Amino acid sequence: MEVIILKDYEQMSQKVAARFKKMILHKPEAVLGLATGGTPRRFYEMLCDFHVKENLDFAKVKVFNLDEYLGLSAEHPASYAYYMQENLFSQVNLHKDQCFIPNGMTNDVAKECQDYEALIKEHGPVDLQVLGIGRDGHIGFNEPVSSLSSRTRIKTLTEQTRQDNAKYFSSSEQIPLHVITMGIATILQAQEIILMASGQEKAQAIAKAVEGPLTAMVPASVLQTHQRAKVIIDESAASQLTNKDYYQWVYENKPNWQKKEFL
Ligand code: PGA
């Protein structure tokens, strides 16, 4: 696991956007794994800017989103289908039929989950996956004690996660209790994973994920087992890391050829 600590949200977003740009330039038919939430918003703005100002071409790119609320249609402003449409899909030349996200309105959840896994198998593996992290250490919507071998399935949100997302709903009764999420084993199939986090409220989850034991109680800690996982965070999200100076020293002393991943 590589830990990259940057000054603030802007720099962190730039770093992640630069890695995605490099991936698309290097592999125009890349399969991207995408996340929603507050954290990646600026990152998406930057990707859109690359498209507009530098003609970054998404024509052959495929995307798989991590999760969706059950019971919300793509027209609901709090759905992740809506979020992706607003923040990325409507602004770049991604083909609609190459953008995959679980259907929150499905009548057959088990089939929807199986079909989603089959699609990932057919088009994947995901080349580059971006993740956020919940205050409880969740990735996707894999809440604490999720099986580390889990595949795409229904999950019940914790009350803390529901309250963290309450700002996107007009009343707390409207926040769905259930979601479909890629499983932890599904996420781990990606060739490369970047976890982003910003702000003090994520500091404890980051410290547990990076320096704590591997445990289903902190789903993000599973990234310790991945061959190419990067944790790209700002100073405040890094504030509870015991070995912060060491990660910074390693990053500053990377060989030049390794730094090119982002250039
Ligand atoms: P946030 O959500 O980016 O809105 O903080 C992250 C997550 O819950 O995974």
PDB file of C-alpha atoms and ligand atoms in Angstrom:
ATOM      1  CA  MET A   1       0.000   0.000   0.000  1.00  0.00           C
ATOM      2  CA  GLU A   2       1.330   3.399  -0.944  1.00  0.00           C
ATOM      3  CA  VAL A   3       0.284   6.374   1.161  1.00  0.00           C
ATOM      4  CA  ILE A   4       0.466   9.774  -0.524  1.00  0.00           C
ATOM      5  CA  ILE A   5      -0.267  12.765   1.687  1.00  0.00           C
ATOM      6  CA  LEU A   6      -0.964  16.068  -0.037  1.00  0.00           C
ATOM      7  CA  LYS A   7      -1.592  19.526   1.351  1.00  0.00           C
ATOM      8  CA  ASP A   8      -5.291  19.875   0.714  1.00  0.00           C
ATOM      9  CA  TYR A   9      -8.398  18.665  -1.093  1.00  0.00           C
ATOM     10  CA  GLU A  10      -7.435  20.440  -4.307  1.00  0.00           C
ATOM     11  CA  GLN A  11      -3.994  18.861  -4.544  1.00  0.00           C
ATOM     12  CA  MET A  12      -5.340  15.458  -3.618  1.00  0.00           C
ATOM     13  CA  SER A  13      -7.997  15.691  -6.333  1.00  0.00           C
ATOM     14  CA  GLN A  14      -5.372  16.810  -8.860  1.00  0.00           C
ATOM     15  CA  LYS A  15      -3.222  13.820  -8.093  1.00  0.00           C
ATOM     16  CA  VAL A  16      -6.041  11.332  -8.572  1.00  0.00           C
ATOM     17  CA  ALA A  17      -7.258  13.078 -11.743  1.00  0.00           C
ATOM     18  CA  ALA A  18      -3.709  12.993 -13.130  1.00  0.00           C
ATOM     19  CA  ARG A  19      -3.515   9.231 -12.575  1.00  0.00           C
ATOM     20  CA  PHE A  20      -6.855   8.674 -14.353  1.00  0.00           C
ATOM     21  CA  LYS A  21      -5.797  10.903 -17.231  1.00  0.00           C
ATOM     22  CA  LYS A  22      -2.585   8.963 -17.606  1.00  0.00           C
ATOM     23  CA  MET A  23      -4.519   5.690 -17.574  1.00  0.00           C
ATOM     24  CA  ILE A  24      -6.913   6.842 -20.336  1.00  0.00           C
ATOM     25  CA  LEU A  25      -4.040   8.185 -22.456  1.00  0.00           C
ATOM     26  CA  HIS A  26      -2.104   4.978 -22.038  1.00  0.00           C
ATOM     27  CA  LYS A  27      -5.128   2.694 -22.495  1.00  0.00           C
ATOM     28  CA  PRO A  28      -7.998   4.427 -24.341  1.00  0.00           C
ATOM     29  CA  GLU A  29     -10.264   1.398 -23.776  1.00  0.00           C
ATOM     30  CA  ALA A  30      -9.605   1.418 -20.015  1.00  0.00           C
ATOM     31  CA  VAL A  31     -12.241   0.064 -17.649  1.00  0.00           C
ATOM     32  CA  LEU A  32     -12.663   2.505 -14.767  1.00  0.00           C
ATOM     33  CA  GLY A  33     -14.241   1.794 -11.407  1.00  0.00           C
ATOM     34  CA  LEU A  34     -15.980   4.899 -10.079  1.00  0.00           C
ATOM     35  CA  ALA A  35     -17.271   6.125  -6.743  1.00  0.00           C
ATOM     36  CA  THR A  36     -19.764   8.772  -5.674  1.00  0.00           C
ATOM     37  CA  GLY A  37     -20.111  11.026  -2.619  1.00  0.00           C
ATOM     38  CA  GLY A  38     -18.624  14.373  -1.710  1.00  0.00           C
ATOM     39  CA  THR A  39     -14.982  13.362  -1.947  1.00  0.00           C
ATOM     40  CA  PRO A  40     -14.596  12.702  -5.701  1.00  0.00           C
ATOM     41  CA  ARG A  41     -16.581  15.746  -6.886  1.00  0.00           C
ATOM     42  CA  ARG A  42     -13.544  17.905  -7.618  1.00  0.00           C
ATOM     43  CA  PHE A  43     -11.786  14.942  -9.219  1.00  0.00           C
ATOM     44  CA  TYR A  44     -14.708  14.601 -11.660  1.00  0.00           C
ATOM     45  CA  GLU A  45     -14.593  18.327 -12.422  1.00  0.00           C
ATOM     46  CA  MET A  46     -10.950  17.933 -13.318  1.00  0.00           C
ATOM     47  CA  LEU A  47     -11.643  14.941 -15.591  1.00  0.00           C
ATOM     48  CA  CYS A  48     -14.338  16.999 -17.350  1.00  0.00           C
ATOM     49  CA  ASP A  49     -11.822  19.829 -17.767  1.00  0.00           C
ATOM     50  CA  PHE A  50      -9.303  17.444 -19.314  1.00  0.00           C
ATOM     51  CA  HIS A  51     -11.982  16.442 -21.801  1.00  0.00           C
ATOM     52  CA  VAL A  52     -12.952  20.014 -22.693  1.00  0.00           C
ATOM     53  CA  LYS A  53      -9.541  21.660 -22.671  1.00  0.00           C
ATOM     54  CA  GLU A  54      -7.244  18.817 -23.713  1.00  0.00           C
ATOM     55  CA  ASN A  55      -9.615  16.568 -25.675  1.00  0.00           C
ATOM     56  CA  LEU A  56      -9.158  13.667 -23.287  1.00  0.00           C
ATOM     57  CA  ASP A  57     -11.127  11.004 -25.121  1.00  0.00           C
ATOM     58  CA  PHE A  58     -13.595   8.802 -23.234  1.00  0.00           C
ATOM     59  CA  ALA A  59     -15.102   7.217 -26.373  1.00  0.00           C
ATOM     60  CA  LYS A  60     -13.739   3.744 -25.671  1.00  0.00           C
ATOM     61  CA  VAL A  61     -13.695   3.956 -21.882  1.00  0.00           C
ATOM     62  CA  LYS A  62     -16.052   1.767 -19.867  1.00  0.00           C
ATOM     63  CA  VAL A  63     -17.094   2.571 -16.324  1.00  0.00           C
ATOM     64  CA  PHE A  64     -18.481   0.543 -13.465  1.00  0.00           C
ATOM     65  CA  ASN A  65     -19.922   2.290 -10.451  1.00  0.00           C
ATOM     66  CA  LEU A  66     -19.599   0.834  -7.000  1.00  0.00           C
ATOM     67  CA  ASP A  67     -23.125   1.090  -5.686  1.00  0.00           C
ATOM     68  CA  GLU A  68     -26.671   2.401  -5.819  1.00  0.00           C
ATOM     69  CA  TYR A  69     -29.524   2.974  -3.371  1.00  0.00           C
ATOM     70  CA  LEU A  70     -32.369   0.491  -3.626  1.00  0.00           C
ATOM     71  CA  GLY A  71     -35.648   2.196  -4.444  1.00  0.00           C
ATOM     72  CA  LEU A  72     -34.150   5.264  -6.131  1.00  0.00           C
ATOM     73  CA  SER A  73     -34.514   5.727  -9.869  1.00  0.00           C
ATOM     74  CA  ALA A  74     -31.920   7.407 -12.071  1.00  0.00           C
ATOM     75  CA  GLU A  75     -34.154  10.527 -12.021  1.00  0.00           C
ATOM     76  CA  HIS A  76     -33.965  10.879  -8.229  1.00  0.00           C
ATOM     77  CA  PRO A  77     -31.441  13.644  -7.442  1.00  0.00           C
ATOM     78  CA  ALA A  78     -29.904  11.604  -4.591  1.00  0.00           C
ATOM     79  CA  SER A  79     -29.405   8.466  -6.704  1.00  0.00           C
ATOM     80  CA  TYR A  80     -25.902   7.627  -7.782  1.00  0.00           C
ATOM     81  CA  ALA A  81     -27.046   7.239 -11.385  1.00  0.00           C
ATOM     82  CA  TYR A  82     -28.134  10.892 -11.213  1.00  0.00           C
ATOM     83  CA  TYR A  83     -24.889  11.928  -9.515  1.00  0.00           C
ATOM     84  CA  MET A  84     -22.801  10.277 -12.238  1.00  0.00           C
ATOM     85  CA  GLN A  85     -24.894  11.837 -14.980  1.00  0.00           C
ATOM     86  CA  GLU A  86     -24.458  15.297 -13.422  1.00  0.00           C
ATOM     87  CA  ASN A  87     -20.818  15.032 -12.465  1.00  0.00           C
ATOM     88  CA  LEU A  88     -19.349  13.117 -15.387  1.00  0.00           C
ATOM     89  CA  PHE A  89     -21.463  11.279 -17.952  1.00  0.00           C
ATOM     90  CA  SER A  90     -23.252  14.328 -19.375  1.00  0.00           C
ATOM     91  CA  GLN A  91     -19.998  16.252 -19.713  1.00  0.00           C
ATOM     92  CA  VAL A  92     -17.632  13.859 -21.451  1.00  0.00           C
ATOM     93  CA  ASN A  93     -17.960  11.598 -24.504  1.00  0.00           C
ATOM     94  CA  LEU A  94     -18.599   8.380 -22.613  1.00  0.00           C
ATOM     95  CA  HIS A  95     -20.997   6.053 -24.418  1.00  0.00           C
ATOM     96  CA  LYS A  96     -24.170   5.513 -22.469  1.00  0.00           C
ATOM     97  CA  ASP A  97     -24.061   1.765 -23.092  1.00  0.00           C
ATOM     98  CA  GLN A  98     -20.565   1.611 -21.623  1.00  0.00           C
ATOM     99  CA  CYS A  99     -21.546   3.150 -18.278  1.00  0.00           C
ATOM    100  CA  PHE A 100     -22.651   0.541 -15.774  1.00  0.00           C
ATOM    101  CA  ILE A 101     -24.296   1.118 -12.412  1.00  0.00           C
ATOM    102  CA  PRO A 102     -26.539  -1.235 -10.421  1.00  0.00           C
ATOM    103  CA  ASN A 103     -30.241  -0.622 -11.060  1.00  0.00           C
ATOM    104  CA  GLY A 104     -31.781   0.678  -7.838  1.00  0.00           C
ATOM    105  CA  MET A 105     -35.294   0.031  -9.172  1.00  0.00           C
ATOM    106  CA  THR A 106     -34.833  -3.665  -9.829  1.00  0.00           C
ATOM    107  CA  ASN A 107     -37.599  -6.080  -8.808  1.00  0.00           C
ATOM    108  CA  ASP A 108     -35.121  -8.902  -8.525  1.00  0.00           C
ATOM    109  CA  VAL A 109     -32.160  -7.861  -6.401  1.00  0.00           C
ATOM    110  CA  ALA A 110     -30.393 -11.227  -6.510  1.00  0.00           C
ATOM    111  CA  LYS A 111     -30.538 -11.298 -10.307  1.00  0.00           C
ATOM    112  CA  GLU A 112     -29.428  -7.673 -10.601  1.00  0.00           C
ATOM    113  CA  CYS A 113     -26.380  -8.443  -8.448  1.00  0.00           C
ATOM    114  CA  GLN A 114     -25.527 -11.579 -10.411  1.00  0.00           C
ATOM    115  CA  ASP A 115     -25.924  -9.717 -13.699  1.00  0.00           C
ATOM    116  CA  TYR A 116     -23.666  -6.918 -12.453  1.00  0.00           C
ATOM    117  CA  GLU A 117     -20.961  -9.412 -11.539  1.00  0.00           C
ATOM    118  CA  ALA A 118     -21.354 -11.024 -14.972  1.00  0.00           C
ATOM    119  CA  LEU A 119     -20.939  -7.634 -16.674  1.00  0.00           C
ATOM    120  CA  ILE A 120     -17.759  -6.942 -14.728  1.00  0.00           C
ATOM    121  CA  LYS A 121     -16.492 -10.360 -15.739  1.00  0.00           C
ATOM    122  CA  GLU A 122     -17.376  -9.746 -19.368  1.00  0.00           C
ATOM    123  CA  HIS A 123     -15.841  -6.280 -19.678  1.00  0.00           C
ATOM    124  CA  GLY A 124     -13.321  -6.283 -16.846  1.00  0.00           C
ATOM    125  CA  PRO A 125     -11.186  -6.469 -14.993  1.00  0.00           C
ATOM    126  CA  VAL A 126     -11.387  -2.888 -13.831  1.00  0.00           C
ATOM    127  CA  ASP A 127      -8.056  -1.247 -14.648  1.00  0.00           C
ATOM    128  CA  LEU A 128      -8.290   1.568 -12.139  1.00  0.00           C
ATOM    129  CA  GLN A 129     -10.763   1.867  -9.285  1.00  0.00           C
ATOM    130  CA  VAL A 130     -11.334   5.004  -7.207  1.00  0.00           C
ATOM    131  CA  LEU A 131     -12.798   4.620  -3.719  1.00  0.00           C
ATOM    132  CA  GLY A 132     -13.954   6.908  -0.953  1.00  0.00           C
ATOM    133  CA  ILE A 133     -14.086   5.763   2.651  1.00  0.00           C
ATOM    134  CA  GLY A 134     -16.872   6.039   5.197  1.00  0.00           C
ATOM    135  CA  ARG A 135     -16.245   7.200   8.762  1.00  0.00           C
ATOM    136  CA  ASP A 136     -16.802   3.570   9.751  1.00  0.00           C
ATOM    137  CA  GLY A 137     -14.187   2.390   7.258  1.00  0.00           C
ATOM    138  CA  HIS A 138     -16.615   1.222   4.580  1.00  0.00           C
ATOM    139  CA  ILE A 139     -15.617   1.011   0.913  1.00  0.00           C
ATOM    140  CA  GLY A 140     -18.414   0.996  -1.613  1.00  0.00           C
ATOM    141  CA  PHE A 141     -21.279   0.373   0.790  1.00  0.00           C
ATOM    142  CA  ASN A 142     -19.523  -2.561   2.441  1.00  0.00           C
ATOM    143  CA  GLU A 143     -20.254  -1.691   6.035  1.00  0.00           C
ATOM    144  CA  PRO A 144     -18.293  -3.133   9.000  1.00  0.00           C
ATOM    145  CA  VAL A 145     -18.269  -6.950   9.213  1.00  0.00           C
ATOM    146  CA  SER A 146     -18.932  -7.276   5.495  1.00  0.00           C
ATOM    147  CA  SER A 147     -17.344 -10.471   4.285  1.00  0.00           C
ATOM    148  CA  LEU A 148     -13.923  -9.810   2.850  1.00  0.00           C
ATOM    149  CA  SER A 149     -14.870 -12.343   0.141  1.00  0.00           C
ATOM    150  CA  SER A 150     -18.179 -10.673  -0.697  1.00  0.00           C
ATOM    151  CA  ARG A 151     -19.476 -10.091  -4.217  1.00  0.00           C
ATOM    152  CA  THR A 152     -22.106  -7.630  -5.452  1.00  0.00           C
ATOM    153  CA  ARG A 153     -25.151  -7.922  -3.191  1.00  0.00           C
ATOM    154  CA  ILE A 154     -27.688  -6.082  -1.070  1.00  0.00           C
ATOM    155  CA  LYS A 155     -26.447  -4.387   2.108  1.00  0.00           C
ATOM    156  CA  THR A 156     -28.200  -2.598   4.936  1.00  0.00           C
ATOM    157  CA  LEU A 157     -26.713   0.800   5.760  1.00  0.00           C
ATOM    158  CA  THR A 158     -25.650   1.682   9.270  1.00  0.00           C
ATOM    159  CA  GLU A 159     -27.458   4.579  10.906  1.00  0.00           C
ATOM    160  CA  GLN A 160     -24.184   6.551  10.877  1.00  0.00           C
ATOM    161  CA  THR A 161     -23.826   6.174   7.106  1.00  0.00           C
ATOM    162  CA  ARG A 162     -27.463   7.131   6.581  1.00  0.00           C
ATOM    163  CA  GLN A 163     -26.987  10.258   8.674  1.00  0.00           C
ATOM    164  CA  ASP A 164     -23.731  11.115   6.868  1.00  0.00           C
ATOM    165  CA  ASN A 165     -25.704  11.047   3.614  1.00  0.00           C
ATOM    166  CA  ALA A 166     -28.790  12.818   5.004  1.00  0.00           C
ATOM    167  CA  LYS A 167     -27.694  16.102   3.416  1.00  0.00           C
ATOM    168  CA  TYR A 168     -28.608  14.712  -0.011  1.00  0.00           C
ATOM    169  CA  PHE A 169     -32.223  14.022   1.002  1.00  0.00           C
ATOM    170  CA  SER A 170     -35.044  16.370   1.933  1.00  0.00           C
ATOM    171  CA  SER A 171     -35.914  14.360   5.048  1.00  0.00           C
ATOM    172  CA  SER A 172     -34.218  11.557   6.935  1.00  0.00           C
ATOM    173  CA  GLU A 173     -37.156   9.163   6.329  1.00  0.00           C
ATOM    174  CA  GLN A 174     -36.293   9.328   2.639  1.00  0.00           C
ATOM    175  CA  ILE A 175     -32.797   7.917   3.074  1.00  0.00           C
ATOM    176  CA  PRO A 176     -32.909   4.338   1.824  1.00  0.00           C
ATOM    177  CA  LEU A 177     -31.948   1.613   4.241  1.00  0.00           C
ATOM    178  CA  HIS A 178     -30.776  -0.758   1.541  1.00  0.00           C
ATOM    179  CA  VAL A 179     -28.290  -0.565  -1.290  1.00  0.00           C
ATOM    180  CA  ILE A 180     -26.684  -2.732  -3.915  1.00  0.00           C
ATOM    181  CA  THR A 181     -22.909  -2.590  -3.686  1.00  0.00           C
ATOM    182  CA  MET A 182     -19.968  -4.259  -5.347  1.00  0.00           C
ATOM    183  CA  GLY A 183     -18.557  -6.679  -2.821  1.00  0.00           C
ATOM    184  CA  ILE A 184     -15.131  -6.436  -1.261  1.00  0.00           C
ATOM    185  CA  ALA A 185     -13.779  -9.297  -3.384  1.00  0.00           C
ATOM    186  CA  THR A 186     -15.300  -7.632  -6.456  1.00  0.00           C
ATOM    187  CA  ILE A 187     -13.461  -4.379  -5.650  1.00  0.00           C
ATOM    188  CA  LEU A 188     -10.195  -6.203  -5.019  1.00  0.00           C
ATOM    189  CA  GLN A 189     -10.236  -7.626  -8.559  1.00  0.00           C
ATOM    190  CA  ALA A 190      -9.299  -4.180  -9.905  1.00  0.00           C
ATOM    191  CA  GLN A 191      -5.753  -3.985 -11.222  1.00  0.00           C
ATOM    192  CA  GLU A 192      -5.076  -0.772  -9.332  1.00  0.00           C
ATOM    193  CA  ILE A 193      -7.030   0.955  -6.584  1.00  0.00           C
ATOM    194  CA  ILE A 194      -6.896   4.526  -5.318  1.00  0.00           C
ATOM    195  CA  LEU A 195      -8.644   5.375  -2.071  1.00  0.00           C
ATOM    196  CA  MET A 196      -9.238   9.103  -1.566  1.00  0.00           C
ATOM    197  CA  ALA A 197     -10.063  10.846   1.694  1.00  0.00           C
ATOM    198  CA  SER A 198     -10.175  14.444   2.804  1.00  0.00           C
ATOM    199  CA  GLY A 199     -10.834  16.098   6.145  1.00  0.00           C
ATOM    200  CA  GLN A 200     -10.487  15.471   9.838  1.00  0.00           C
ATOM    201  CA  GLU A 201     -13.661  13.384  10.009  1.00  0.00           C
ATOM    202  CA  LYS A 202     -11.958  10.685   7.931  1.00  0.00           C
ATOM    203  CA  ALA A 203      -8.696  10.653   9.941  1.00  0.00           C
ATOM    204  CA  GLN A 204      -9.628   7.821  12.284  1.00  0.00           C
ATOM    205  CA  ALA A 205     -10.932   5.568   9.507  1.00  0.00           C
ATOM    206  CA  ILE A 206      -7.762   6.196   7.492  1.00  0.00           C
ATOM    207  CA  ALA A 207      -5.507   5.403  10.446  1.00  0.00           C
ATOM    208  CA  LYS A 208      -7.369   2.136  11.065  1.00  0.00           C
ATOM    209  CA  ALA A 209      -7.408   1.189   7.371  1.00  0.00           C
ATOM    210  CA  VAL A 210      -3.707   1.870   6.824  1.00  0.00           C
ATOM    211  CA  GLU A 211      -2.100   1.029  10.156  1.00  0.00           C
ATOM    212  CA  GLY A 212      -4.651  -1.111  11.944  1.00  0.00           C
ATOM    213  CA  PRO A 213      -5.073  -4.858  11.646  1.00  0.00           C
ATOM    214  CA  LEU A 214      -6.757  -6.396   8.631  1.00  0.00           C
ATOM    215  CA  THR A 215     -10.314  -6.802   9.827  1.00  0.00           C
ATOM    216  CA  ALA A 216     -13.847  -6.977   8.473  1.00  0.00           C
ATOM    217  CA  MET A 217     -14.655  -4.372  11.145  1.00  0.00           C
ATOM    218  CA  VAL A 218     -12.774  -1.872   8.945  1.00  0.00           C
ATOM    219  CA  PRO A 219     -13.504  -2.975   5.375  1.00  0.00           C
ATOM    220  CA  ALA A 220     -10.947  -0.544   3.878  1.00  0.00           C
ATOM    221  CA  SER A 221      -8.165  -2.370   5.760  1.00  0.00           C
ATOM    222  CA  VAL A 222      -8.503  -5.096   3.105  1.00  0.00           C
ATOM    223  CA  LEU A 223      -6.576  -2.798   0.764  1.00  0.00           C
ATOM    224  CA  GLN A 224      -3.489  -3.876   2.715  1.00  0.00           C
ATOM    225  CA  THR A 225      -3.761  -7.151   0.774  1.00  0.00           C
ATOM    226  CA  HIS A 226      -3.949  -5.552  -2.682  1.00  0.00           C
ATOM    227  CA  GLN A 227      -0.864  -5.444  -4.875  1.00  0.00           C
ATOM    228  CA  ARG A 228      -1.426  -1.937  -6.208  1.00  0.00           C
ATOM    229  CA  ALA A 229      -3.386   0.116  -3.712  1.00  0.00           C
ATOM    230  CA  LYS A 230      -2.718   3.807  -3.195  1.00  0.00           C
ATOM    231  CA  VAL A 231      -4.188   5.909  -0.431  1.00  0.00           C
ATOM    232  CA  ILE A 232      -4.203   9.527  -1.596  1.00  0.00           C
ATOM    233  CA  ILE A 233      -5.308  11.849   1.184  1.00  0.00           C
ATOM    234  CA  ASP A 234      -4.983  15.391   2.430  1.00  0.00           C
ATOM    235  CA  GLU A 235      -3.168  16.539   5.572  1.00  0.00           C
ATOM    236  CA  SER A 236      -6.270  16.486   7.753  1.00  0.00           C
ATOM    237  CA  ALA A 237      -7.282  12.971   6.759  1.00  0.00           C
ATOM    238  CA  ALA A 238      -3.680  11.919   7.481  1.00  0.00           C
ATOM    239  CA  SER A 239      -3.583  13.536  10.910  1.00  0.00           C
ATOM    240  CA  GLN A 240      -4.002  10.323  12.935  1.00  0.00           C
ATOM    241  CA  LEU A 241      -1.427   8.269  11.045  1.00  0.00           C
ATOM    242  CA  THR A 242       1.441   7.266  13.321  1.00  0.00           C
ATOM    243  CA  ASN A 243       3.953   6.886  10.498  1.00  0.00           C
ATOM    244  CA  LYS A 244       3.048   9.982   8.535  1.00  0.00           C
ATOM    245  CA  ASP A 245       6.662  11.191   8.234  1.00  0.00           C
ATOM    246  CA  TYR A 246       7.758   7.841   6.885  1.00  0.00           C
ATOM    247  CA  TYR A 247       5.092   7.830   4.120  1.00  0.00           C
ATOM    248  CA  GLN A 248       6.093  11.355   3.144  1.00  0.00           C
ATOM    249  CA  TRP A 249       9.762  10.414   3.062  1.00  0.00           C
ATOM    250  CA  VAL A 250       9.054   7.380   0.863  1.00  0.00           C
ATOM    251  CA  TYR A 251       6.937   9.483  -1.496  1.00  0.00           C
ATOM    252  CA  GLU A 252       9.586  12.204  -1.793  1.00  0.00           C
ATOM    253  CA  ASN A 253      12.239   9.597  -2.538  1.00  0.00           C
ATOM    254  CA  LYS A 254      10.409   7.626  -5.191  1.00  0.00           C
ATOM    255  CA  PRO A 255      12.516   6.869  -8.239  1.00  0.00           C
ATOM    256  CA  ASN A 256      11.759   9.197 -11.159  1.00  0.00           C
ATOM    257  CA  TRP A 257      10.330   6.446 -13.350  1.00  0.00           C
ATOM    258  CA  GLN A 258       7.754   5.677 -10.670  1.00  0.00           C
ATOM    259  CA  LYS A 259       6.693   9.318 -10.436  1.00  0.00           C
ATOM    260  CA  LYS A 260       5.747   9.154 -14.136  1.00  0.00           C
ATOM    261  CA  GLU A 261       2.586   7.257 -13.210  1.00  0.00           C
ATOM    262  CA  PHE A 262       1.060  10.649 -12.550  1.00  0.00           C
ATOM    263  CA  LEU A 263       2.684  12.728 -15.295  1.00  0.00           C
TER     264      LEU A 263
HETATM  265  P1  PGA B   1     -18.036  10.980   1.073  1.00  0.00           P
HETATM  266  O1  PGA B   1     -18.430   9.439   1.166  1.00  0.00           O
HETATM  267  O2  PGA B   1     -17.066  11.105  -0.066  1.00  0.00           O
HETATM  268  O3  PGA B   1     -19.324  11.668   0.785  1.00  0.00           O
HETATM  269  O4  PGA B   1     -17.428  11.353   2.375  1.00  0.00           O
HETATM  270  C1  PGA B   1     -17.448   8.463   1.112  1.00  0.00           C
HETATM  271  C2  PGA B   1     -18.049   7.110   1.362  1.00  0.00           C
HETATM  272  O5  PGA B   1     -19.025   7.000   2.117  1.00  0.00           O
HETATM  273  O6  PGA B   1     -17.525   6.131   0.815  1.00  0.00           O
END
